[in-house]
Structures are given as C-alpha cells and as structure tokens.
PDB file of C-alpha atoms and ligand atoms in Angstrom:
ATOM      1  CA  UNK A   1      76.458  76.892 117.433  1.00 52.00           C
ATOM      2  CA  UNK A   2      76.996  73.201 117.941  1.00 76.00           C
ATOM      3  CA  UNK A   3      80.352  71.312 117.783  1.00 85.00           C
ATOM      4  CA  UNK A   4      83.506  71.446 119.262  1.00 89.00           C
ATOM      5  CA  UNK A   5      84.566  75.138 120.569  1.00 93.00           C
ATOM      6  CA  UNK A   6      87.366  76.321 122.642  1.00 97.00           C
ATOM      7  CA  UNK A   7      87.799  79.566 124.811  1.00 98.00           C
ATOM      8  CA  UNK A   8      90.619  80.836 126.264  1.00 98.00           C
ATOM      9  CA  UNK A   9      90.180  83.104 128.876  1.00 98.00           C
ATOM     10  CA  UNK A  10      93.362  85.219 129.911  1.00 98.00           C
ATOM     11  CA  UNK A  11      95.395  82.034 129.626  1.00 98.00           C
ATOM     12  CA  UNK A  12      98.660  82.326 130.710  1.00 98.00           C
ATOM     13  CA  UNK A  13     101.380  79.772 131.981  1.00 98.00           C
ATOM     14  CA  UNK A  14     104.899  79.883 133.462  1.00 98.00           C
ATOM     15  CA  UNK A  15     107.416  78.042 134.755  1.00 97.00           C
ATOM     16  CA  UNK A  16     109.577  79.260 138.603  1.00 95.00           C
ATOM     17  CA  UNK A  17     108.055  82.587 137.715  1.00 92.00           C
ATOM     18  CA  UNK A  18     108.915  83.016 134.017  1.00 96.00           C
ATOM     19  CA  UNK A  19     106.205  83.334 132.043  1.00 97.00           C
ATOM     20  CA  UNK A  20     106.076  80.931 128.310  1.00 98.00           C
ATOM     21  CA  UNK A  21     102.835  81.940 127.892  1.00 98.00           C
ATOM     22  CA  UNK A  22     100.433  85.365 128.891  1.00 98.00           C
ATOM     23  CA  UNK A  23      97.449  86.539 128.318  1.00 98.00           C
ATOM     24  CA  UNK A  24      96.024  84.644 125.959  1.00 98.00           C
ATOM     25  CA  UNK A  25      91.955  85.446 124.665  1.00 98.00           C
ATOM     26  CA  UNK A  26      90.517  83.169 121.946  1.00 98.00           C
ATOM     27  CA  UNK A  27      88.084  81.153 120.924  1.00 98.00           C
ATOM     28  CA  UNK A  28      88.446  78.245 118.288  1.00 98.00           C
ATOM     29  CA  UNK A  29      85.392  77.349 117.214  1.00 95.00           C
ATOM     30  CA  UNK A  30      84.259  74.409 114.679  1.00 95.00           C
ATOM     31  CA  UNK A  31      85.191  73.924 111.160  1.00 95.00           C
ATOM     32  CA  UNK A  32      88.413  73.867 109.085  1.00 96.00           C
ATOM     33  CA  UNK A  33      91.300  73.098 110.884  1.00 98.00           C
ATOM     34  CA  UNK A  34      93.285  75.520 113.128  1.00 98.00           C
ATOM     35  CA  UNK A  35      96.754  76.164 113.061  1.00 98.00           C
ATOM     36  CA  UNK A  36      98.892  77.798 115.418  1.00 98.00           C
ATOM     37  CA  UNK A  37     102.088  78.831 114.134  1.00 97.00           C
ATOM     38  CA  UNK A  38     104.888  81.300 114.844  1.00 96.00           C
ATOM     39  CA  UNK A  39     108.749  81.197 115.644  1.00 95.00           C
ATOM     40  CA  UNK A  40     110.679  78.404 117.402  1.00 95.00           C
ATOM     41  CA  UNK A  41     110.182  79.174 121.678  1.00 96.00           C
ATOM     42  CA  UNK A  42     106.387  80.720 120.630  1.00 97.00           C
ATOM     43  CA  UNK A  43     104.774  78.672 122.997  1.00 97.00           C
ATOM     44  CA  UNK A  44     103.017  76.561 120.215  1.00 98.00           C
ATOM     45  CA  UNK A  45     104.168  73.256 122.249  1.00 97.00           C
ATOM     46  CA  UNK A  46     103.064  75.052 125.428  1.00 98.00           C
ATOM     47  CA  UNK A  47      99.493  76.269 124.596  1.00 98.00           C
ATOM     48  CA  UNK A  48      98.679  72.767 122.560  1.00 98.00           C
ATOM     49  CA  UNK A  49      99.547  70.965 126.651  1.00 97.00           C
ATOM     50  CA  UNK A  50      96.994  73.578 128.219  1.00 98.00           C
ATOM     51  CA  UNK A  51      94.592  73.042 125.281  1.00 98.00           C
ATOM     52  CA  UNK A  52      94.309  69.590 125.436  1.00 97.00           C
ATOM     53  CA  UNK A  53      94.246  70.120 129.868  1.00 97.00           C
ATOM     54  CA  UNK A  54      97.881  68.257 129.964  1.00 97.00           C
ATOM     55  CA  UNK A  55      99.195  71.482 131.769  1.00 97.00           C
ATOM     56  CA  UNK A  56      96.744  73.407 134.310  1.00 98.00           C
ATOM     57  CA  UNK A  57      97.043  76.949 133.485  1.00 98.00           C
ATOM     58  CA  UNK A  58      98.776  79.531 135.741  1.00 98.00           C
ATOM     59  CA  UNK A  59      96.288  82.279 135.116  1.00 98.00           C
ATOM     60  CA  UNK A  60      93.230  82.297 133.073  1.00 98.00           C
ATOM     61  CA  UNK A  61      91.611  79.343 131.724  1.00 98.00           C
ATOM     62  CA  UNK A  62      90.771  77.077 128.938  1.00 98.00           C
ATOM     63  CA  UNK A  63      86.841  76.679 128.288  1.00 97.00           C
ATOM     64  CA  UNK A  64      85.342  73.612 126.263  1.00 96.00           C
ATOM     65  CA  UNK A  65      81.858  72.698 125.038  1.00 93.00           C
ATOM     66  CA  UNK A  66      80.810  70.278 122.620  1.00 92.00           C
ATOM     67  CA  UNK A  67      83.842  67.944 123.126  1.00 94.00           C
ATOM     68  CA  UNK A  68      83.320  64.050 124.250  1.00 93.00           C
ATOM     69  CA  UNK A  69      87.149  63.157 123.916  1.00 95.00           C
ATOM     70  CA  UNK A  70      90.304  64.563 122.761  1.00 96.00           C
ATOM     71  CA  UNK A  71      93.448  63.315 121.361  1.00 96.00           C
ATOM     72  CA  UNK A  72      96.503  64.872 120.901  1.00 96.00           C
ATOM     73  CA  UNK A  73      99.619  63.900 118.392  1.00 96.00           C
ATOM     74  CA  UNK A  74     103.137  64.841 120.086  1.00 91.00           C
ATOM     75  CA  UNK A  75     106.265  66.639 118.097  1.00 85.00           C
ATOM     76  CA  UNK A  76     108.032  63.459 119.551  1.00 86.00           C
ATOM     77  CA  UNK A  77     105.601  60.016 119.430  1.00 88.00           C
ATOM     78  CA  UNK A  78     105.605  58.345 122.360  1.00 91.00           C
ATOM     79  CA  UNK A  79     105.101  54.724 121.709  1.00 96.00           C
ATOM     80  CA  UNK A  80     105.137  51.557 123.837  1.00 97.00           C
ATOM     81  CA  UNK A  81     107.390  48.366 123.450  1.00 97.00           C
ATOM     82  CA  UNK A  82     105.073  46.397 122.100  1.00 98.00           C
ATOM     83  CA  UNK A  83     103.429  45.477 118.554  1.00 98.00           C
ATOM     84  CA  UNK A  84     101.835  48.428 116.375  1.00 98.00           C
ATOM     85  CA  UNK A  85      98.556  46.655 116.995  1.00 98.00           C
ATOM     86  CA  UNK A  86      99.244  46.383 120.622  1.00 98.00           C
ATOM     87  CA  UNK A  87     100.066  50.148 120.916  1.00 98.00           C
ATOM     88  CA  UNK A  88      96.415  50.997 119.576  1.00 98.00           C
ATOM     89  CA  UNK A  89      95.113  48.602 121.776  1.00 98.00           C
ATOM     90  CA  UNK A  90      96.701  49.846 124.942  1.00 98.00           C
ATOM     91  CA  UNK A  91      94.982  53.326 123.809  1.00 97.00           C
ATOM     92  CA  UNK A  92      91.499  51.935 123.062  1.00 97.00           C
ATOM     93  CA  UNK A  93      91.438  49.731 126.363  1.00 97.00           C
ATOM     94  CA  UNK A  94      92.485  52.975 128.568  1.00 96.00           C
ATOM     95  CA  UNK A  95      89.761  55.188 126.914  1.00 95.00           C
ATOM     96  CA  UNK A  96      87.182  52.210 127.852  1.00 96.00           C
ATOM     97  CA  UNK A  97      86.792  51.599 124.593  1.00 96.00           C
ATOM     98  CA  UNK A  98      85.838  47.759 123.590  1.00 95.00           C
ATOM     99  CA  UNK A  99      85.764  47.518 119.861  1.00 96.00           C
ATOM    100  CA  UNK A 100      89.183  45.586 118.071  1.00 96.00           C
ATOM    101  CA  UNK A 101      87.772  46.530 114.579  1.00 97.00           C
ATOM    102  CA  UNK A 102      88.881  50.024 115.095  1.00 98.00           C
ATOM    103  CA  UNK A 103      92.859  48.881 115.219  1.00 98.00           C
ATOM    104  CA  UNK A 104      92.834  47.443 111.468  1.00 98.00           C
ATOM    105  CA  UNK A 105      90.388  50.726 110.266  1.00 97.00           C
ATOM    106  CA  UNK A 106      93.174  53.279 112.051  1.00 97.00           C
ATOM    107  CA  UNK A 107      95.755  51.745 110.288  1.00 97.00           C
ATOM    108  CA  UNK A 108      94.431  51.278 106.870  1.00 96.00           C
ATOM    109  CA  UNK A 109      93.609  55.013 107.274  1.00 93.00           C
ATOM    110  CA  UNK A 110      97.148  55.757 107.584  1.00 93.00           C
ATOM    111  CA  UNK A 111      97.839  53.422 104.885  1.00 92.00           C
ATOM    112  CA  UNK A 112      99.819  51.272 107.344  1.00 95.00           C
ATOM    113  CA  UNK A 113      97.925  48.204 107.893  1.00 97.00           C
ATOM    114  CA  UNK A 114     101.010  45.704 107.138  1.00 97.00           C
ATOM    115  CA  UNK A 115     102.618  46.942 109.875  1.00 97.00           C
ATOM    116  CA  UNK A 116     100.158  45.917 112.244  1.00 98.00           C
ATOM    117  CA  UNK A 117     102.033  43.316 114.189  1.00 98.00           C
ATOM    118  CA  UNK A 118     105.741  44.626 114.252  1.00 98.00           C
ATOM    119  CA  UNK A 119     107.535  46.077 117.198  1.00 98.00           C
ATOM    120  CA  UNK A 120     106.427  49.733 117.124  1.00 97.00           C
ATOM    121  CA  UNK A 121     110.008  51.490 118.512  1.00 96.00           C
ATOM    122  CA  UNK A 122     111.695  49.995 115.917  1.00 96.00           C
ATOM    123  CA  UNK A 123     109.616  51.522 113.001  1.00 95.00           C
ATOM    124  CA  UNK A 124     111.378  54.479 111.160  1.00 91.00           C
ATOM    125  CA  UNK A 125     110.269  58.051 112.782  1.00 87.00           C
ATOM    126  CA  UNK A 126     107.842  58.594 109.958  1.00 87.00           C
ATOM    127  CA  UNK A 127     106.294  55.260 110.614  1.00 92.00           C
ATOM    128  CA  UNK A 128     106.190  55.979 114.184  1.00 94.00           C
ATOM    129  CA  UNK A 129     104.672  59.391 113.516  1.00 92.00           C
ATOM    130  CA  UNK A 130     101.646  57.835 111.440  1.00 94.00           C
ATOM    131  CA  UNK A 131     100.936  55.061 114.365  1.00 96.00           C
ATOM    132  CA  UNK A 132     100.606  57.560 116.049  1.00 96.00           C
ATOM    133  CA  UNK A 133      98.302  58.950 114.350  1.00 96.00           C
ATOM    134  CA  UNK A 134      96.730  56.001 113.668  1.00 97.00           C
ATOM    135  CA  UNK A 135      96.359  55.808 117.379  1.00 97.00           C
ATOM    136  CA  UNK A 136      94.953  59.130 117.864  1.00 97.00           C
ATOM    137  CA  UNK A 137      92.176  58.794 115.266  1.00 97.00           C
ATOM    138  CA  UNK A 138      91.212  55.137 116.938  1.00 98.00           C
ATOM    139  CA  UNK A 139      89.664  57.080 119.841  1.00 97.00           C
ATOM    140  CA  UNK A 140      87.811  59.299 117.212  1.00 96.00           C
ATOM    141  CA  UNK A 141      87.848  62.281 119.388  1.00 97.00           C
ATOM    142  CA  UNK A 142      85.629  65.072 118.234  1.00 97.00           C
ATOM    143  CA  UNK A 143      88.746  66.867 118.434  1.00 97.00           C
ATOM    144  CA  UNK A 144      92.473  66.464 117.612  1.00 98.00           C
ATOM    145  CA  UNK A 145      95.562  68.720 118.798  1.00 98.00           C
ATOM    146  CA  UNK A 146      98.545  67.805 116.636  1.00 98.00           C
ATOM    147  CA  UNK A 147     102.138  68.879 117.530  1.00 97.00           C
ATOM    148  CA  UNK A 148     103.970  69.426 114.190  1.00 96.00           C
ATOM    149  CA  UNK A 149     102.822  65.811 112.734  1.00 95.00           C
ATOM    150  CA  UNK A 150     104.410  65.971 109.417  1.00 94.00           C
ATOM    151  CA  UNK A 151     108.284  67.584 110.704  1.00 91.00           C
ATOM    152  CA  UNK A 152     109.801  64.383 110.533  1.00 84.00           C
ATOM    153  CA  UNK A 153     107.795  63.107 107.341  1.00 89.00           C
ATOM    154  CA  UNK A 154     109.231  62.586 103.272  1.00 91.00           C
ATOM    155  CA  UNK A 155     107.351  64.648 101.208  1.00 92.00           C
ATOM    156  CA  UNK A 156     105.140  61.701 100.047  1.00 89.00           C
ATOM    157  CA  UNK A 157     104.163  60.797 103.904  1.00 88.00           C
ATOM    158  CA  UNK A 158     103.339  64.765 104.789  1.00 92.00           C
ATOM    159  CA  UNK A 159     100.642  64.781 101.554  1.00 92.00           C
ATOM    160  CA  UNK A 160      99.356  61.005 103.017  1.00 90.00           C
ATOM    161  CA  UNK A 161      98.706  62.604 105.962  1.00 92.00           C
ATOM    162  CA  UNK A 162      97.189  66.032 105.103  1.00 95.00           C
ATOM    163  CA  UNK A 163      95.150  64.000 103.497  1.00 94.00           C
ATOM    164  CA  UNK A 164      93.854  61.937 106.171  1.00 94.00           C
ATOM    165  CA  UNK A 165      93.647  65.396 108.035  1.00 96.00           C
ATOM    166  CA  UNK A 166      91.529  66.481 105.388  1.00 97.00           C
ATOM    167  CA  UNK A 167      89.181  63.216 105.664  1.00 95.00           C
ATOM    168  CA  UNK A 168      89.090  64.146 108.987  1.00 95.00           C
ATOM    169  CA  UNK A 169      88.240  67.791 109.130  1.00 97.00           C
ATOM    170  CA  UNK A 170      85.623  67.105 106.566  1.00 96.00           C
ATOM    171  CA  UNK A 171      84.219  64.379 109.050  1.00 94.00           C
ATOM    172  CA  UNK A 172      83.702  67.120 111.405  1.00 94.00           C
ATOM    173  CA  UNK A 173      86.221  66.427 114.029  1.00 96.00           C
ATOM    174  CA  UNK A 174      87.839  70.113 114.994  1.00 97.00           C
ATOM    175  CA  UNK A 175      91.585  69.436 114.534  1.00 98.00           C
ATOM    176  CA  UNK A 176      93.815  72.237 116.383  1.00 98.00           C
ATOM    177  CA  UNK A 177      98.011  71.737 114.350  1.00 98.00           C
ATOM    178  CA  UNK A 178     101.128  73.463 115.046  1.00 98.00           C
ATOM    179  CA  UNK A 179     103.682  73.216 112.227  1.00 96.00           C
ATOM    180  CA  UNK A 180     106.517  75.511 110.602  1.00 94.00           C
ATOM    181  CA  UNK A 181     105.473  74.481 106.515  1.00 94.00           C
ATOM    182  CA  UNK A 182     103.565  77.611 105.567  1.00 95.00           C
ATOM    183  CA  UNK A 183     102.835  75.853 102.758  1.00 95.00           C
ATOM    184  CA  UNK A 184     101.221  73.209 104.924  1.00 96.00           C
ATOM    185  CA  UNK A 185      99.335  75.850 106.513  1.00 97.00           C
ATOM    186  CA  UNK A 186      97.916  77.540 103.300  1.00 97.00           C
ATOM    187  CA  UNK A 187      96.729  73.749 102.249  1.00 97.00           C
ATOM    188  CA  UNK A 188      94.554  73.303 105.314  1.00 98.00           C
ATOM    189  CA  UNK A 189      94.302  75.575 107.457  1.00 98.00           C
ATOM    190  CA  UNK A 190      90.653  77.488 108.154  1.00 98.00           C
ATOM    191  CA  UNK A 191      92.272  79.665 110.132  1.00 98.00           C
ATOM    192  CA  UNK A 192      95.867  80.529 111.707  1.00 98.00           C
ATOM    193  CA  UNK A 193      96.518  81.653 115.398  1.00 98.00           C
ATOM    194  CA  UNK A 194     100.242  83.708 114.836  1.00 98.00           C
ATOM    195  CA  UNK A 195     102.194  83.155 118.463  1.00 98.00           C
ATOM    196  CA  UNK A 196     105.178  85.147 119.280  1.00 97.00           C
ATOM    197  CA  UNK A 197     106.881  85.279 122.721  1.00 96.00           C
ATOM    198  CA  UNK A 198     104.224  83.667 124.418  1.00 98.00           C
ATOM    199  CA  UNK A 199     101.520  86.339 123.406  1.00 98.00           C
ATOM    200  CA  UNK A 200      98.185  85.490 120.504  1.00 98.00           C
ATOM    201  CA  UNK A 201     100.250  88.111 117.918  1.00 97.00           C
ATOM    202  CA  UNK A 202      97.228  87.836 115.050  1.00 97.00           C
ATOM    203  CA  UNK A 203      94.033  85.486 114.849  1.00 98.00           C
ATOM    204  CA  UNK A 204      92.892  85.749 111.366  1.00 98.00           C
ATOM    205  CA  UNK A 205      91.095  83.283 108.467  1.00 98.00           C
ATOM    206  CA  UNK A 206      94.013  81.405 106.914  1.00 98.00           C
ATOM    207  CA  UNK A 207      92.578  83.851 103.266  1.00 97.00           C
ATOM    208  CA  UNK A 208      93.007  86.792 104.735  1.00 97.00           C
ATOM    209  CA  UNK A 209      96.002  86.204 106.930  1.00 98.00           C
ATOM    210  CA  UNK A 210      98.320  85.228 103.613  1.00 97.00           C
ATOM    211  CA  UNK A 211      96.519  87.852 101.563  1.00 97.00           C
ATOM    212  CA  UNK A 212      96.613  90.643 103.935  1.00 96.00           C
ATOM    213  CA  UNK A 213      98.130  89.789 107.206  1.00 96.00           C
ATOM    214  CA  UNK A 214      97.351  92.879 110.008  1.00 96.00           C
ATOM    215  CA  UNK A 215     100.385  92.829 112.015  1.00 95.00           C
ATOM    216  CA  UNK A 216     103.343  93.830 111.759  1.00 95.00           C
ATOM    217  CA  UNK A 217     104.828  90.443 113.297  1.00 95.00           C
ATOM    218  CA  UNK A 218     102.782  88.760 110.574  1.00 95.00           C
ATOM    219  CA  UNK A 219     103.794  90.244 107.880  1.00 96.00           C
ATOM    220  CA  UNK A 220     107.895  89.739 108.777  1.00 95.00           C
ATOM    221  CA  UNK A 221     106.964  85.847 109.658  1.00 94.00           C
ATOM    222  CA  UNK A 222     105.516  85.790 106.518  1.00 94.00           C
ATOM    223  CA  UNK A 223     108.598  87.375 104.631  1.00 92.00           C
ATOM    224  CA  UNK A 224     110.632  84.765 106.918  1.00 90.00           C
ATOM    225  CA  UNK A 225     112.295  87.516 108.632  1.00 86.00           C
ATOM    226  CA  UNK A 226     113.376  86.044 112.171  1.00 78.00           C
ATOM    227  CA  UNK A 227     111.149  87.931 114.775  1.00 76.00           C
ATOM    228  CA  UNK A 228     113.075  89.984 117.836  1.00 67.00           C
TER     229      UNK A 228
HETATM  230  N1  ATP B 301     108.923  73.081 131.456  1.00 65.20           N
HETATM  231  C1  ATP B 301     109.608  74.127 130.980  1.00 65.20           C
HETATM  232  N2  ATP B 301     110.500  74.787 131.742  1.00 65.20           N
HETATM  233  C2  ATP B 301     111.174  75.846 131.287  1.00 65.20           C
HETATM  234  N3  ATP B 301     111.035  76.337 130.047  1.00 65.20           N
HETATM  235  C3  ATP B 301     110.187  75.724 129.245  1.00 65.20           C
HETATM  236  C4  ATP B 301     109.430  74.586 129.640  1.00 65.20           C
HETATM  237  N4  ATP B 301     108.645  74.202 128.603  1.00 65.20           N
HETATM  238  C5  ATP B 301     108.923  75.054 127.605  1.00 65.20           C
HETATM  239  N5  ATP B 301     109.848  75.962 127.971  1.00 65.20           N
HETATM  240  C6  ATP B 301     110.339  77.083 127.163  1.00 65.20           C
HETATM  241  O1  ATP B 301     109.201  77.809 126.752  1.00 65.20           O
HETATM  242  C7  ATP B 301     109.348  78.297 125.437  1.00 65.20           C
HETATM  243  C8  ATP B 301     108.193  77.808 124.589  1.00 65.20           C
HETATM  244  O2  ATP B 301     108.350  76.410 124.365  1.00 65.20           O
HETATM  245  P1  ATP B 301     107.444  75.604 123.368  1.00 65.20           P
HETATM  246  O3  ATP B 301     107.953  74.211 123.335  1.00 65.20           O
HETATM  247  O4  ATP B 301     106.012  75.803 123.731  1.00 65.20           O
HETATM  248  O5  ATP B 301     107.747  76.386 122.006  1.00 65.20           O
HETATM  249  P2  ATP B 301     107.335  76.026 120.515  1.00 65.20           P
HETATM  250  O6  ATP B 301     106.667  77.250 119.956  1.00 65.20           O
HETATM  251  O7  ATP B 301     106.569  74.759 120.468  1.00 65.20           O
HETATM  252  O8  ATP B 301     108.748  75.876 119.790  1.00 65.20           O
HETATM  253  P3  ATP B 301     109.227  74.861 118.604  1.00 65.20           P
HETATM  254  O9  ATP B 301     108.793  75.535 117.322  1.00 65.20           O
HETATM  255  O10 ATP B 301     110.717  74.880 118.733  1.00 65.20           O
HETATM  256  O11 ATP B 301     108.597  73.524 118.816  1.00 65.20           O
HETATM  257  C9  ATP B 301     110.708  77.830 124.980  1.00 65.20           C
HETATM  258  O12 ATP B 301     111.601  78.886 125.163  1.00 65.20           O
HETATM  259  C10 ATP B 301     111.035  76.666 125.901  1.00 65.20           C
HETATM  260  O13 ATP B 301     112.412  76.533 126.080  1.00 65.20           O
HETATM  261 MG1   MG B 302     106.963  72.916 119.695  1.00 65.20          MG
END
C-alpha cells in the first residue's frame, strides 16, 4: 500500500513513573482523516506529541513509512512576534524550503490573505488558530496531526476550516485530529481511534463506530455519559 502509514507498536509513555499513556497497538494507514477522540486527560494531547516524534516514547514505538514531512497544529498556537507573513516565513525557511509564493497560497487557503502583514499575537484566537494552519499546510506535509483546531473557532470559522481539511484529505495528505465535536467527527472522520485513560479503548470506521460502536466505553461516550 503506498502513502502515509503509521504503526504503533506497544506505545506507551509516562511521566516520574506514572504512566499517561500504555500499551498502545495501531496502525493508521492512508485515506480519510483520523480522529482520536475520548474524555478530557485521554491522552489525545499526549499520543498526537509521540505521533508526530515531539515526545520519545517510554516503551514501544511509533513506526512511519511513506512520510517526507509532518506538521502538526497545537490546541494552543504558538506564534512568533512578528507579521502573519513573517510567521510562515520563519516556518518555510527552517524546513529549507525556498519558495515565497507558498505564504500568499497558505493564506488565501484559509481565506486570510488580508491579514498577511499584521502582527500575528495580536490577531483574535480564531485568527491565530487559522495562521496556524495556514502555516502548517505551507510545508505541505504528506501528513498533518491537528490538536483540537476548531475549539476556539465561531461556528462559521470551524465549517471554513473542515473545509480546507476536506481539500486537504482529498489531496491525499493523511491528516491525524483530536477534537471533542462529535459532530465534527461524524463530518470527516474515516475513522475514529476512542482513548480512555491512556489505553486505544475502540479503533473502528467512523460508519460503524456511530452506528454500532463495540465497546462498552464507546457506547457511554457516545450517550455523553462521563467515563470512570
Ligand atoms: N508532562 C506531563 N506531566 C504530568 N502529567 C501530564 C503531562 N502531560 C500530560 N499530563 C497528564 O496526562 C493526562 C493526559 O493529558 P493530555 O493532554 O494528553 O490529555 P487530552 O486527552 O489531550 O485532554 P484534553 O481533552 O483536556 O485536551 C492528563 O491527565 C494530563 O494532566
Ligand atoms: Mg488535549
């Protein structure tokens, strides 16, 4: 099979002996996007950092093939002091990459090209969230982690941006998304990756895991019953 696939192999990480995440045997393979979802504490956060080989794993590992270069969207975006512009810049120049005309394309795709040349930190949160994003996409990975992208979005932003997610799926770049809007997650996903307590609860196609979840943890998240 060719594109972008993950495998994790017994993956587990913890911090001074306590472990956030255990245990953990999957593979993600190419296509619709994934999402990884499950209660607040999970371990969503955690496993997107040892996905995208910001954490090194405590036990286990994460296995790649088919992936050039990855990008990952944060639950908070971290941006620089500097122009929008610069901020993609920055990016592009630290990935190697020499080619300007991808700032003005990233931002049109996020339907935020006016902003190009205004201080980034002092764009709202949503605007922030979609530079971001715009920055992400500039170093078209071949695949994307994204950290709950549309939380701090208005309704109107969070459908601008599935969209673009869409676009981008469909372009064939593997995009791996946490996020808490089941409704989000029955839009998009391909398939869903159910975390609770650190442990890979259910791993099902995003059809059959709304339709007929197996677990038992599934099928209380799913009724939005808080999970012990
Ligand atoms: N460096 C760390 N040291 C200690 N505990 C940590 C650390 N990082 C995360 N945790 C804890 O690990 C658990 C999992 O955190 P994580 O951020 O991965 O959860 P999450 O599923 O993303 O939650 P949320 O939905 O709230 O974003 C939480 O209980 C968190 O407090
Ligand atoms: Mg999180």
């Amino acid at each position: 099979m060719s594109g972008p696939m993950l495998r994790a192999e017994g993956l587990g990480y913890s911090v001074g002996g306590l472990p956030l995440l255990q245990g953990l045997d999957f593979t993600i393979g190419p296509g619709a996007p994934s999402f990884i979802i499950g209660p607040n504490g999970a371990g969503k956060s955690t496993l997107l950092r040892l996905l995208h080989r910001l954490l090194p794993p405590s036990t286990g590992q994460v296995l790649s093939a088919g992936i050039g270069r990855q990008a990952m969207l944060f639950q908070k975006p971290v941006l620089l002091r500097r122009s929008v512009a610069q901020n993609i810049a920055h990016a592009l120049s630290l990935a190697g990459i020499q080619e300007p005309g991808r700032i003005p394309a990233a931002l049109e795709e996020v339907g935020l090209p006016h902003l190009a040349h205004r201080p980034a930190r002092l764009l709202s949160g949503g605007e922030q969230q979609r530079v971001a994003l715009a920055r992400a996409l500039a170093l078209r990975p071949d695949i994307l982690f994204l950290d709950e992208p549309t939380a701090s979005l208005d309704p109107a932003a969070t459908r601008a941006v599935e969209a673009i997610l869409a676009r981008t799926a469909q372009r064939g770049v593997k995009i791996v998304m946490t996020t808490h809007d089941l409704h989000q997650a029955r839009r998009l996903a391909g398939e869903i990756l159910l975390l609770h307590q650190g442990r890979l609860v259910e791993q099902a196609a995003a059809g059959t895991f709304f339709s007929s979840p197996a677990s038992a943890e599934a099928q209380a998240f799913l009724r939005g019953d808080i999970l012990e």
